[in-house]
Amino acid sequence: MSRGDRGDDVAQLQEFLTDIGHYEDATDGRYGEATYWAVRSWQEELGVPVDGVVRHEDVVFVDSLPARLALDPSLEVGMTLAGGEPAAQRLDSEPAFVINLPEGQAQWVHTGQIVEIDQSGSQPWLAEIASIGFDDETAQRYAELDAASGESICGDECDVVPLGDASLFPSMIQVVPDTEGTIVPIAALVTDAAGSTGVIRESGDFHPVDMVEYASGLAVVEGLDAGSRVRVPGDVGQQVPDDQAPDAPADADSKTEDSS
């Protein structure tokens, strides 16, 4: 495109030059003096030959922004081009994120779990396990990720993901999510004849609770105040007299704690 040209391509060029701060006139689709000098200003900023002419290979137009572009894989250094060959391709709006799951880890992973992806920035990217599949070639399970919130895992930082072959980012799956509540030893939990879960208070009375989460021999429960004294292990039988009670310290396994 050069002085004297008209059309939609010129209008798109004018919009582009306006967005990058080199053009302030009307977007009228006419390649006049204002457009000519705006192109020269843009070329000078890029450090390329300044002639006010926009050639076919100078600009790639896409239907919406932001967009991820890559050179067409058919291009090779030293190729002779006759014109008309594909030069660039538009990639998906964001990279696809997949975690390979070793056999020892796959059993702990399920959909809906949160994944933190360390991309060496100020904050990790948050993702969510959307599906779990099995690769017949590698005989290994894998998890496909979606954004945990919003529309993109990498947001406006997707440019840090290199184009081409797969890139590796350290990631951590929250197998046990952050949970708040009262902590009791799992050994303190019992089930009564009606199938309700609960604990046995120091007095010997059954107290129903709801178990929210558990890990490493501890359970987070609702319905029990922090500081309550319970029996460990739980026993729904007759109350144990104080002089026959276990010697466990009151501030150890037999006393509940608050978790946050």
XYZ file of N, CA and C in Angstrom:
780
model
N 0.846 -1.189 0.000
C 0.000 0.000 0.000
C 0.884 1.243 0.000
N 0.454 2.235 -0.751
C 1.220 3.481 -0.839
C 0.255 4.623 -1.154
N 0.801 5.827 -1.265
C -0.027 7.009 -1.512
C -0.903 6.822 -2.739
N -2.187 7.177 -2.569
C -3.145 7.063 -3.658
C -4.035 5.841 -3.556
N -3.654 4.843 -2.747
C -4.476 3.641 -2.590
C -5.695 3.935 -1.730
N -6.755 3.157 -1.957
C -7.977 3.284 -1.174
C -8.541 1.884 -0.888
N -9.325 1.789 0.186
C -9.991 0.523 0.452
C -9.963 0.131 1.918
N -10.560 -1.039 2.173
C -10.649 -1.530 3.558
C -9.272 -1.810 4.155
N -8.338 -2.281 3.318
C -6.997 -2.546 3.835
C -6.354 -1.272 4.360
N -6.553 -0.185 3.649
C -5.997 1.093 4.087
C -6.654 1.526 5.397
N -7.965 1.319 5.507
C -8.666 1.679 6.734
C -8.144 0.865 7.920
N -7.899 -0.432 7.701
C -7.337 -1.259 8.769
C -5.951 -0.766 9.165
N -5.164 -0.399 8.180
C -3.833 0.141 8.462
C -3.940 1.420 9.291
N -4.868 2.283 8.932
C -5.043 3.527 9.681
C -5.460 3.252 11.131
N -6.345 2.263 11.329
C -6.739 1.903 12.690
C -5.539 1.392 13.484
N -4.714 0.579 12.824
C -3.512 0.060 13.486
C -2.570 1.191 13.864
N -2.314 2.087 12.937
C -1.406 3.203 13.211
C -1.955 4.119 14.303
N -3.286 4.236 14.361
C -3.906 5.024 15.433
C -3.666 4.366 16.788
N -3.844 3.032 16.830
C -3.689 2.306 18.095
C -2.266 2.405 18.641
N -1.270 2.459 17.761
C 0.111 2.503 18.237
C 0.653 3.934 18.314
N -0.235 4.923 18.095
C 0.133 6.314 18.347
C 0.826 7.043 17.220
N 0.679 6.574 15.983
C 1.353 7.238 14.863
C 0.396 7.957 13.919
N -0.898 7.825 14.143
C -1.878 8.407 13.215
C -3.009 9.027 14.022
N -3.374 10.264 13.659
C -4.402 10.985 14.410
C -5.529 11.493 13.523
N -5.475 11.212 12.238
C -6.498 11.720 11.333
C -7.658 10.726 11.220
N -8.571 11.012 10.293
C -9.767 10.188 10.117
C -9.413 8.835 9.501
N -10.168 7.821 9.931
C -10.028 6.491 9.343
C -10.972 6.427 8.147
N -10.481 6.870 6.994
C -11.339 7.014 5.821
C -10.971 6.064 4.685
N -9.962 5.224 4.886
C -9.576 4.284 3.844
C -8.825 4.901 2.691
N -8.313 6.113 2.870
C -7.564 6.787 1.809
C -6.104 6.953 2.243
N -5.201 6.441 1.404
C -3.779 6.515 1.720
C -3.259 7.870 1.253
N -3.518 8.888 2.090
C -3.084 10.242 1.752
C -1.790 10.606 2.466
N -1.543 11.921 2.535
C -0.292 12.401 3.128
C -0.195 12.047 4.605
N -1.319 12.172 5.332
C -1.279 11.877 6.769
C -0.914 10.414 7.018
N -1.484 9.520 6.209
C -1.168 8.097 6.347
C 0.280 7.824 5.943
N 0.720 8.486 4.882
C 2.096 8.313 4.407
C 3.103 8.672 5.502
N 2.900 9.823 6.137
C 3.851 10.256 7.166
C 3.704 9.419 8.449
N 2.511 8.907 8.702
C 2.337 8.018 9.856
C 3.110 6.715 9.642
N 3.070 6.186 8.421
C 3.810 4.964 8.107
C 5.312 5.210 8.240
N 5.785 6.354 7.757
C 7.205 6.685 7.887
C 7.617 6.747 9.362
N 6.764 7.335 10.177
C 7.062 7.411 11.607
C 7.139 6.015 12.232
N 6.219 5.155 11.825
C 6.214 3.772 12.334
C 7.468 3.028 11.879
N 7.842 3.192 10.608
C 9.032 2.517 10.096
C 10.286 3.002 10.813
N 10.342 4.289 11.092
C 11.498 4.829 11.807
C 11.599 4.226 13.213
N 10.447 4.068 13.860
C 10.439 3.467 15.191
C 10.931 2.018 15.146
N 10.572 1.301 14.074
C 10.982 -0.098 13.950
C 12.442 -0.248 13.546
N 13.032 0.792 13.007
C 14.411 0.698 12.555
C 14.547 0.030 11.206
N 13.514 0.101 10.389
C 13.548 -0.485 9.046
C 13.648 0.651 8.030
N 13.930 0.320 6.759
C 13.996 1.387 5.754
C 12.735 2.250 5.737
N 12.927 3.544 5.721
C 11.808 4.483 5.805
C 11.473 4.990 4.413
N 10.301 4.533 3.895
C 9.886 4.979 2.568
C 8.396 5.274 2.485
N 7.640 5.061 3.574
C 6.211 5.357 3.568
C 5.371 4.351 2.810
N 5.937 3.203 2.475
C 5.225 2.172 1.722
C 5.053 0.940 2.611
N 3.851 0.364 2.623
C 3.573 -0.855 3.382
C 3.457 -2.014 2.408
N 4.371 -2.966 2.541
C 4.382 -4.108 1.625
C 3.593 -5.266 2.223
N 3.389 -6.284 1.399
C 2.555 -7.414 1.812
C 3.066 -8.071 3.084
N 4.371 -8.166 3.234
C 4.910 -8.898 4.382
C 5.092 -8.031 5.627
N 4.713 -6.764 5.554
C 4.965 -5.863 6.679
C 3.929 -5.981 7.791
N 2.699 -6.335 7.475
C 1.614 -6.334 8.454
C 0.815 -7.625 8.315
N 0.443 -8.195 9.450
C -0.463 -9.346 9.468
C -1.746 -8.893 10.150
N -2.857 -8.990 9.437
C -4.137 -8.592 10.001
C -4.860 -9.817 10.558
N -5.398 -9.684 11.768
C -6.187 -10.753 12.392
C -7.554 -10.176 12.745
N -8.526 -11.088 12.926
C -9.898 -10.616 13.114
C -10.149 -10.071 14.514
N -9.325 -10.422 15.484
C -9.511 -9.902 16.839
C -8.199 -9.985 17.589
N -8.081 -9.162 18.610
C -6.904 -9.139 19.472
C -7.328 -9.353 20.917
N -6.454 -9.902 21.795
C -5.092 -10.324 21.464
C -5.092 -11.603 20.637
N -3.998 -11.837 19.926
C -3.879 -13.021 19.088
C -2.468 -13.575 19.221
N -2.343 -14.894 19.129
C -1.044 -15.560 19.189
C -0.703 -16.047 17.795
N 0.446 -15.597 17.280
C 0.860 -15.920 15.928
C 2.188 -16.668 15.954
N 2.399 -17.477 14.960
C 3.666 -18.193 14.810
C 3.964 -18.329 13.323
N 5.242 -18.397 12.998
C 5.618 -18.637 11.612
C 5.101 -19.995 11.166
N 4.687 -20.071 9.925
C 4.197 -21.337 9.402
C 5.312 -22.379 9.440
N 5.025 -23.602 9.907
C 6.079 -24.614 10.028
C 6.704 -25.020 8.697
N 6.064 -24.684 7.587
C 6.634 -25.035 6.281
C 7.795 -24.121 5.897
N 7.952 -22.978 6.571
C 9.026 -22.044 6.240
C 10.347 -22.548 6.804
N 11.391 -22.405 6.016
C 12.740 -22.768 6.437
C 13.705 -21.668 6.024
N 14.744 -21.498 6.825
C 15.759 -20.497 6.512
C 16.423 -20.858 5.184
N 16.506 -19.890 4.303
C 17.146 -20.111 3.005
C 16.189 -20.496 1.899
N 14.882 -20.650 2.220
C 13.922 -21.009 1.184
C 13.766 -19.880 0.173
N 13.519 -20.253 -1.045
C 13.194 -19.281 -2.088
C 11.678 -19.200 -2.218
N 11.133 -18.020 -2.034
C 9.684 -17.840 -2.059
C 9.268 -17.156 -3.358
N 8.218 -17.671 -3.946
C 7.721 -17.092 -5.193
C 6.574 -16.123 -4.943
N 6.059 -16.118 -3.694
C 4.919 -15.276 -3.368
C 3.659 -16.098 -3.214
N 2.891 -15.781 -2.217
C 1.652 -16.505 -1.981
C 1.777 -17.656 -0.995
N 3.016 -17.977 -0.573
C 3.184 -19.054 0.400
C 2.667 -18.610 1.768
N 2.118 -19.549 2.567
C 1.690 -19.181 3.920
C 2.895 -18.785 4.755
N 2.787 -17.659 5.418
C 3.919 -17.153 6.196
C 3.681 -17.245 7.693
N 2.443 -17.131 8.115
C 2.146 -17.133 9.544
C 0.830 -17.851 9.781
N 0.656 -18.343 10.983
C -0.596 -18.983 11.359
C -1.036 -18.472 12.719
N -2.333 -18.390 12.875
C -2.882 -17.956 14.149
C -3.098 -19.181 15.034
N -2.570 -19.102 16.267
C -2.694 -20.192 17.209
C -3.958 -20.037 18.031
N -4.266 -21.048 18.814
C -5.390 -20.935 19.728
C -5.180 -19.752 20.658
N -6.268 -19.249 21.220
C -6.196 -18.042 22.037
C -5.279 -18.198 23.234
N -5.097 -19.422 23.718
C -4.158 -19.657 24.810
C -3.598 -21.068 24.691
N -2.445 -21.315 25.317
C -1.857 -22.661 25.242
C -2.751 -23.683 25.933
N -2.574 -24.941 25.556
C -3.255 -26.045 26.236
C -2.352 -26.530 27.362
N -2.931 -26.705 28.540
C -2.158 -27.120 29.707
C -2.554 -28.545 30.087
N -1.543 -29.419 30.186
C -1.756 -30.833 30.503
C -0.719 -31.266 31.535
N -1.139 -32.080 32.501
C -0.220 -32.637 33.500
C -0.205 -34.152 33.347
N 0.978 -34.720 33.174
C 1.119 -36.172 33.173
C 1.091 -36.685 34.612
N 0.364 -37.755 34.843
C 0.163 -38.261 36.198
C 0.846 -39.614 36.358
N 1.962 -39.671 37.082
C 2.586 -40.963 37.365
C 1.621 -41.883 38.102
N 1.854 -43.160 37.996
C 0.927 -44.139 38.571
C 0.694 -43.902 40.058
N 1.733 -43.531 40.799
C 1.578 -43.333 42.235
C 0.783 -42.101 42.604
N 0.609 -41.163 41.655
C -0.105 -39.921 41.936
C -1.521 -39.916 41.382
N -1.753 -40.687 40.329
C -3.041 -40.629 39.637
C -4.210 -40.939 40.561
N -4.005 -41.834 41.523
C -5.117 -42.229 42.391
C -5.581 -41.101 43.299
N -4.743 -40.080 43.486
C -5.091 -38.967 44.378
C -5.691 -37.784 43.626
N -5.753 -37.878 42.314
C -6.158 -36.724 41.501
C -7.551 -36.948 40.941
N -8.378 -35.902 40.993
C -9.716 -35.984 40.424
C -10.110 -34.620 39.862
N -11.140 -34.585 39.072
C -11.582 -33.329 38.466
C -12.026 -32.350 39.542
N -11.815 -31.073 39.259
C -12.204 -30.031 40.188
C -11.098 -29.578 41.112
N -10.005 -30.331 41.189
C -8.908 -29.923 42.059
C -8.177 -28.722 41.459
N -7.665 -27.866 42.347
C -6.965 -26.663 41.926
C -5.488 -26.972 41.696
N -4.932 -26.372 40.639
C -3.522 -26.549 40.300
C -2.855 -25.176 40.266
N -1.715 -25.056 40.929
C -0.917 -23.837 40.878
C 0.247 -24.062 39.923
N 0.375 -23.191 38.929
C 1.431 -23.303 37.926
C 2.439 -22.190 38.161
N 3.677 -22.566 38.430
C 4.738 -21.597 38.693
C 5.353 -21.151 37.369
N 5.147 -19.871 37.038
C 5.700 -19.367 35.786
C 6.761 -18.297 36.041
N 7.342 -18.334 37.265
C 8.435 -17.426 37.652
C 8.009 -15.968 37.650
N 6.712 -15.727 37.723
C 6.219 -14.360 37.825
C 5.874 -14.023 39.262
N 5.151 -12.937 39.435
C 4.808 -12.503 40.784
C 3.785 -13.418 41.433
N 2.863 -13.950 40.641
C 1.821 -14.820 41.159
C 1.708 -16.076 40.298
N 1.456 -17.243 40.912
C 1.264 -18.443 40.088
C -0.052 -18.372 39.335
N -0.113 -19.080 38.224
C -1.372 -19.213 37.499
C -2.216 -20.272 38.190
N -3.502 -20.005 38.302
C -4.411 -20.960 38.918
C -5.221 -21.667 37.838
N -5.255 -22.974 37.909
C -6.008 -23.774 36.958
C -6.826 -24.803 37.723
N -7.700 -25.466 37.008
C -8.563 -26.492 37.594
C -8.540 -27.732 36.702
N -8.474 -28.898 37.317
C -8.477 -30.128 36.540
C -9.861 -30.325 35.937
N -9.917 -30.261 34.610
C -11.201 -30.357 33.909
C -11.547 -31.785 33.534
N -10.536 -32.582 33.191
C -10.786 -33.969 32.801
C -9.515 -34.776 32.994
N -9.682 -36.078 33.095
C -8.551 -36.994 33.243
C -8.664 -38.050 32.147
N -7.591 -38.240 31.412
C -7.587 -39.199 30.316
C -6.446 -40.194 30.439
N -6.375 -41.085 29.466
C -5.337 -42.118 29.453
C -4.715 -42.168 28.074
N -3.379 -42.079 28.030
C -2.640 -42.125 26.774
C -2.221 -43.570 26.498
N -2.786 -44.161 25.445
C -2.483 -45.560 25.131
C -1.019 -45.757 24.748
N -0.415 -44.761 24.116
C 0.972 -44.911 23.660
C 1.939 -44.948 24.832
N 1.730 -44.070 25.821
C 2.636 -44.015 26.968
C 2.117 -44.820 28.154
N 0.877 -45.315 28.043
C 0.249 -46.057 29.159
C 0.273 -45.225 30.430
N -0.054 -43.945 30.296
C -0.013 -43.037 31.436
C -1.254 -42.159 31.443
N -1.728 -41.888 32.632
C -2.854 -40.969 32.776
C -2.370 -39.524 32.707
N -3.283 -38.652 32.306
C -2.965 -37.233 32.232
C -4.206 -36.428 32.611
N -3.970 -35.209 33.043
C -5.058 -34.310 33.429
C -5.033 -33.080 32.534
N -6.193 -32.741 31.975
C -6.334 -31.524 31.176
C -6.857 -30.415 32.072
N -6.299 -29.219 31.915
C -6.608 -28.108 32.805
C -7.437 -27.043 32.108
N -8.291 -26.400 32.885
C -9.026 -25.212 32.475
C -8.742 -24.105 33.471
N -9.141 -22.895 33.130
C -8.953 -21.771 34.045
C -9.797 -21.964 35.297
N -9.192 -21.705 36.456
C -9.931 -21.819 37.709
C -10.905 -20.659 37.880
N -10.559 -19.519 37.317
C -11.446 -18.349 37.356
C -11.147 -17.510 36.117
N -12.149 -16.863 35.597
C -11.939 -16.093 34.377
C -11.976 -16.978 33.148
N -11.355 -16.503 32.075
C -11.436 -17.197 30.798
C -10.113 -17.786 30.340
N -9.020 -17.508 31.042
C -7.711 -17.965 30.582
C -6.846 -18.336 31.771
N -6.068 -19.415 31.623
C -5.157 -19.808 32.687
C -4.018 -18.802 32.806
N -3.442 -18.418 31.675
C -2.284 -17.527 31.716
C -2.656 -16.053 31.574
N -3.944 -15.755 31.386
C -4.392 -14.362 31.354
C -3.659 -13.552 30.309
N -3.139 -12.392 30.729
C -2.401 -11.537 29.801
C -0.905 -11.841 29.820
N -0.538 -13.004 30.380
C 0.872 -13.389 30.439
C 1.178 -14.592 29.545
N 0.281 -14.911 28.610
C 0.487 -16.077 27.751
C 1.705 -15.930 26.860
N 2.213 -14.701 26.721
C 3.379 -14.522 25.867
C 4.637 -15.121 26.472
N 4.606 -15.478 27.760
C 5.794 -16.098 28.370
C 5.883 -17.581 28.014
N 4.825 -18.144 27.415
C 4.852 -19.546 27.002
C 5.496 -19.621 25.621
N 6.656 -20.265 25.505
C 7.329 -20.324 24.203
C 6.477 -21.060 23.165
N 6.576 -20.620 21.925
C 5.888 -21.287 20.841
C 6.682 -22.513 20.410
N 6.013 -23.438 19.771
C 6.693 -24.621 19.273
C 6.420 -25.828 20.148
N 7.494 -26.538 20.504
C 7.357 -27.762 21.276
C 6.825 -27.472 22.671
N 6.420 -28.537 23.361
C 5.852 -28.404 24.697
C 6.857 -27.776 25.655
N 6.358 -26.929 26.539
C 7.176 -26.292 27.571
C 6.777 -26.858 28.925
N 7.733 -26.931 29.831
C 7.495 -27.487 31.155
C 7.449 -26.376 32.192
N 6.404 -26.404 33.025
C 6.270 -25.454 34.117
C 6.050 -26.239 35.408
N 6.793 -25.915 36.472
C 6.534 -26.585 37.762
C 5.099 -26.318 38.212
N 4.430 -27.362 38.663
C 3.026 -27.242 39.062
C 2.783 -28.011 40.356
N 1.769 -27.587 41.085
C 1.396 -28.261 42.322
C -0.120 -28.453 42.345
N -0.555 -29.698 42.505
C -1.979 -30.012 42.590
C -2.384 -29.997 44.065
N -3.422 -29.252 44.373
C -3.940 -29.209 45.741
C -4.808 -30.440 45.961
N -4.144 -31.541 46.370
C -4.874 -32.780 46.617
C -5.838 -32.601 47.788
N -5.370 -31.914 48.831
C -6.231 -31.576 49.957
C -6.380 -30.061 49.967
N -7.540 -29.529 49.645
C -7.701 -28.079 49.568
C -7.586 -27.421 50.929
N -7.270 -26.126 50.929
C -7.261 -25.360 52.174
C -8.639 -25.409 52.803
N -8.691 -25.823 54.056
C -9.966 -26.031 54.738
C -9.897 -25.451 56.134
N -10.964 -24.840 56.577
C -11.037 -24.307 57.928
C -11.998 -25.144 58.761
N -11.668 -25.314 60.019
C -12.534 -26.080 60.910
C -11.764 -26.587 62.105
N -12.402 -27.436 62.874
C -11.784 -28.032 64.055
C -11.084 -29.328 63.670
N -9.859 -29.503 64.140
C -9.068 -30.683 63.811
C -9.162 -31.697 64.938
N -9.430 -32.953 64.555
C -9.403 -34.062 65.514
C -8.629 -35.205 64.879
N -8.025 -36.090 65.700
C -7.407 -37.287 65.118
C -8.470 -38.158 64.453
N -8.132 -38.756 63.316
C -9.088 -39.638 62.651
C -9.500 -40.771 63.573
N -8.584 -41.207 64.444
C -8.888 -42.294 65.372
C -10.008 -41.932 66.343
N -10.291 -40.632 66.480
C -11.353 -40.212 67.397
C -12.733 -40.312 66.762
N -12.811 -40.502 65.440
C -14.095 -40.549 64.763
C -14.704 -41.943 64.868
N -15.988 -41.981 65.180
C -16.715 -43.244 65.289
C -18.042 -43.105 64.559
N -18.704 -44.228 64.342
C -20.016 -44.243 63.710
C -20.988 -44.947 64.632
N -22.156 -44.324 64.890
C -23.122 -44.947 65.786
C -24.019 -45.911 65.013
N -24.978 -46.511 65.711
C -25.840 -47.517 65.104
C -26.673 -46.958 63.964
N -26.939 -45.655 63.970
C -27.734 -45.029 62.921
C -26.888 -44.630 61.712
N -25.570 -44.839 61.800
C -24.695 -44.504 60.698
C -24.169 -43.090 60.730
N -24.385 -42.373 61.833
C -23.909 -40.997 61.952
C -22.461 -40.984 62.431
N -21.670 -40.071 61.871
C -20.277 -39.913 62.279
C -20.193 -38.943 63.442
N -19.336 -39.236 64.390
C -19.187 -38.358 65.527
C -17.949 -38.690 66.321
N -17.846 -38.069 67.494
C -16.752 -38.313 68.426
C -17.351 -38.636 69.791
N -16.539 -39.226 70.642
C -16.956 -39.497 72.013
C -16.311 -38.460 72.908
N -17.146 -37.672 73.542
C -16.626 -36.647 74.439
C -15.969 -37.300 75.652
N -15.259 -36.505 76.397
C -14.589 -36.988 77.607
C -15.593 -37.607 78.574
N -16.830 -37.105 78.547
C -17.872 -37.612 79.441
C -18.383 -38.979 79.009
N -18.055 -39.404 77.785
C -18.553 -40.668 77.259
C -19.749 -40.507 76.345
N -20.246 -39.284 76.144
C -21.395 -39.034 75.290
C -20.968 -38.955 73.821
N -21.835 -39.504 72.947
C -21.599 -39.416 71.511
C -21.987 -38.023 71.028
N -21.108 -37.401 70.237
C -21.369 -36.056 69.709
C -21.217 -36.100 68.196
N -22.289 -35.867 67.439
C -22.214 -35.953 65.973
C -21.396 -34.808 65.370
N -20.651 -35.118 64.330
C -19.878 -34.115 63.599
C -19.965 -34.422 62.105
N -19.623 -33.437 61.289
C -19.502 -33.624 59.843
C -18.030 -33.514 59.465
N -17.492 -34.551 58.836
C -16.093 -34.515 58.419
C -15.984 -33.772 57.086
N -15.172 -32.737 57.064
C -15.010 -31.907 55.876
C -13.868 -32.403 55.001
N -12.731 -32.727 55.622
C -11.552 -33.169 54.883
C -10.659 -33.942 55.825
N -9.753 -34.744 55.290
C -8.824 -35.471 56.141
C -7.512 -35.683 55.404
N -6.430 -35.799 56.184
C -5.104 -36.072 55.638
C -4.150 -36.331 56.789
N -3.181 -37.210 56.568
C -2.096 -37.467 57.520
C -2.590 -37.791 58.917
N -3.668 -38.567 59.005
C -4.144 -39.009 60.306
C -4.995 -38.006 61.051
N -5.294 -36.867 60.424
C -6.115 -35.831 61.053
C -7.332 -35.545 60.175
N -8.408 -35.107 60.830
C -9.635 -34.774 60.109
C -10.106 -33.393 60.516
N -10.618 -32.646 59.544
C -11.254 -31.359 59.816
C -12.754 -31.609 59.893
N -13.372 -31.217 61.011
C -14.794 -31.498 61.222
C -15.543 -30.205 61.513
N -16.833 -30.258 61.282
C -17.745 -29.180 61.659
C -18.701 -29.698 62.722
N -19.129 -28.802 63.595
C -20.064 -29.188 64.645
C -19.411 -29.461 65.975
N -18.124 -29.158 66.097
C -17.394 -29.371 67.348
C -16.530 -28.159 67.624
N -16.649 -27.607 68.814
C -15.877 -26.427 69.178
C -14.418 -26.779 69.408
N -13.528 -25.877 68.978
C -12.111 -26.058 69.260
C -11.899 -26.069 70.772
N -11.018 -26.952 71.225
C -10.760 -27.065 72.657
C -11.560 -28.148 73.338
N -12.552 -28.725 72.643
C -13.343 -29.811 73.222
C -12.446 -31.024 73.442
N -12.702 -31.779 74.526
C -11.913 -32.961 74.834
C -12.678 -34.196 74.372
N -12.010 -35.023 73.585
C -12.630 -36.227 73.037
C -11.727 -37.419 73.321
N -12.313 -38.599 73.219
C -11.560 -39.814 73.481
C -10.838 -40.296 72.229
N -9.628 -40.745 72.429
C -8.820 -41.291 71.342
C -8.186 -42.589 71.832
N -8.486 -43.747 71.227
C -9.444 -43.880 70.118
C -10.876 -43.749 70.596
N -11.777 -43.416 69.661
C -13.180 -43.271 70.019
C -13.763 -44.602 70.457
N -14.662 -44.587 71.429
C -15.264 -45.807 71.969
C -16.711 -45.499 72.294
N -17.634 -46.169 71.616
C -19.051 -45.918 71.862
C -19.587 -46.802 72.974
N -18.715 -47.548 73.632
C -19.152 -48.414 74.726
C -19.389 -47.619 75.998
N -19.232 -48.280 77.104
C -19.499 -47.633 78.380
C -18.432 -46.588 78.665
N -18.822 -45.609 79.459
C -17.909 -44.540 79.813
C -16.755 -45.108 80.630
N -15.547 -44.673 80.349
C -14.371 -45.110 81.075
C -14.183 -44.204 82.279
N -14.102 -44.748 83.466
C -13.882 -43.909 84.645
C -12.601 -43.110 84.497
N -12.554 -41.956 85.147
C -11.404 -41.070 85.019
C -10.107 -41.758 85.402
N -10.149 -42.616 86.429
C -8.908 -43.235 86.879
C -8.441 -44.346 85.949
N -9.298 -44.702 84.920
C -8.895 -45.710 83.946
C -8.692 -45.118 82.549
N -8.817 -43.818 82.465
C -8.687 -43.158 81.158
C -7.253 -43.243 80.654
N -7.037 -43.213 79.341
C -5.672 -43.251 78.802
C -4.832 -42.105 79.320
N -3.540 -42.306 79.307
C -2.623 -41.309 79.843
C -2.254 -40.233 78.842
N -2.939 -40.189 77.683
C -2.592 -39.197 76.659
C -2.727 -37.801 77.222
N -1.729 -36.919 76.999
C -1.792 -35.551 77.529
C -3.028 -34.833 77.012
N -3.581 -33.976 77.816
C -4.793 -33.267 77.423
C -4.552 -32.338 76.246
N -3.320 -31.866 76.080
C -3.038 -30.945 74.974
C -2.469 -31.662 73.763
N -2.533 -33.005 73.769
C -2.044 -33.751 72.620
C -3.203 -34.301 71.840
N -3.236 -35.638 71.617
C -4.233 -36.235 70.727
C -5.654 -36.102 71.226
N -5.840 -35.977 72.518
C -7.199 -35.990 73.048
C -7.843 -34.623 73.071
N -7.156 -33.614 72.581
C -7.718 -32.265 72.595
C -7.803 -31.748 71.167
N -8.941 -31.156 70.823
C -9.117 -30.671 69.462
C -8.431 -29.330 69.283
N -8.177 -28.997 68.026
C -7.566 -27.726 67.667
C -8.382 -27.056 66.598
N -8.087 -25.781 66.410
C -8.768 -25.027 65.360
C -7.836 -24.910 64.166
N -8.371 -25.105 62.978
C -7.574 -25.045 61.769
C -8.013 -23.863 60.935
N -7.055 -23.206 60.287
C -7.365 -22.134 59.368
C -6.347 -22.129 58.253
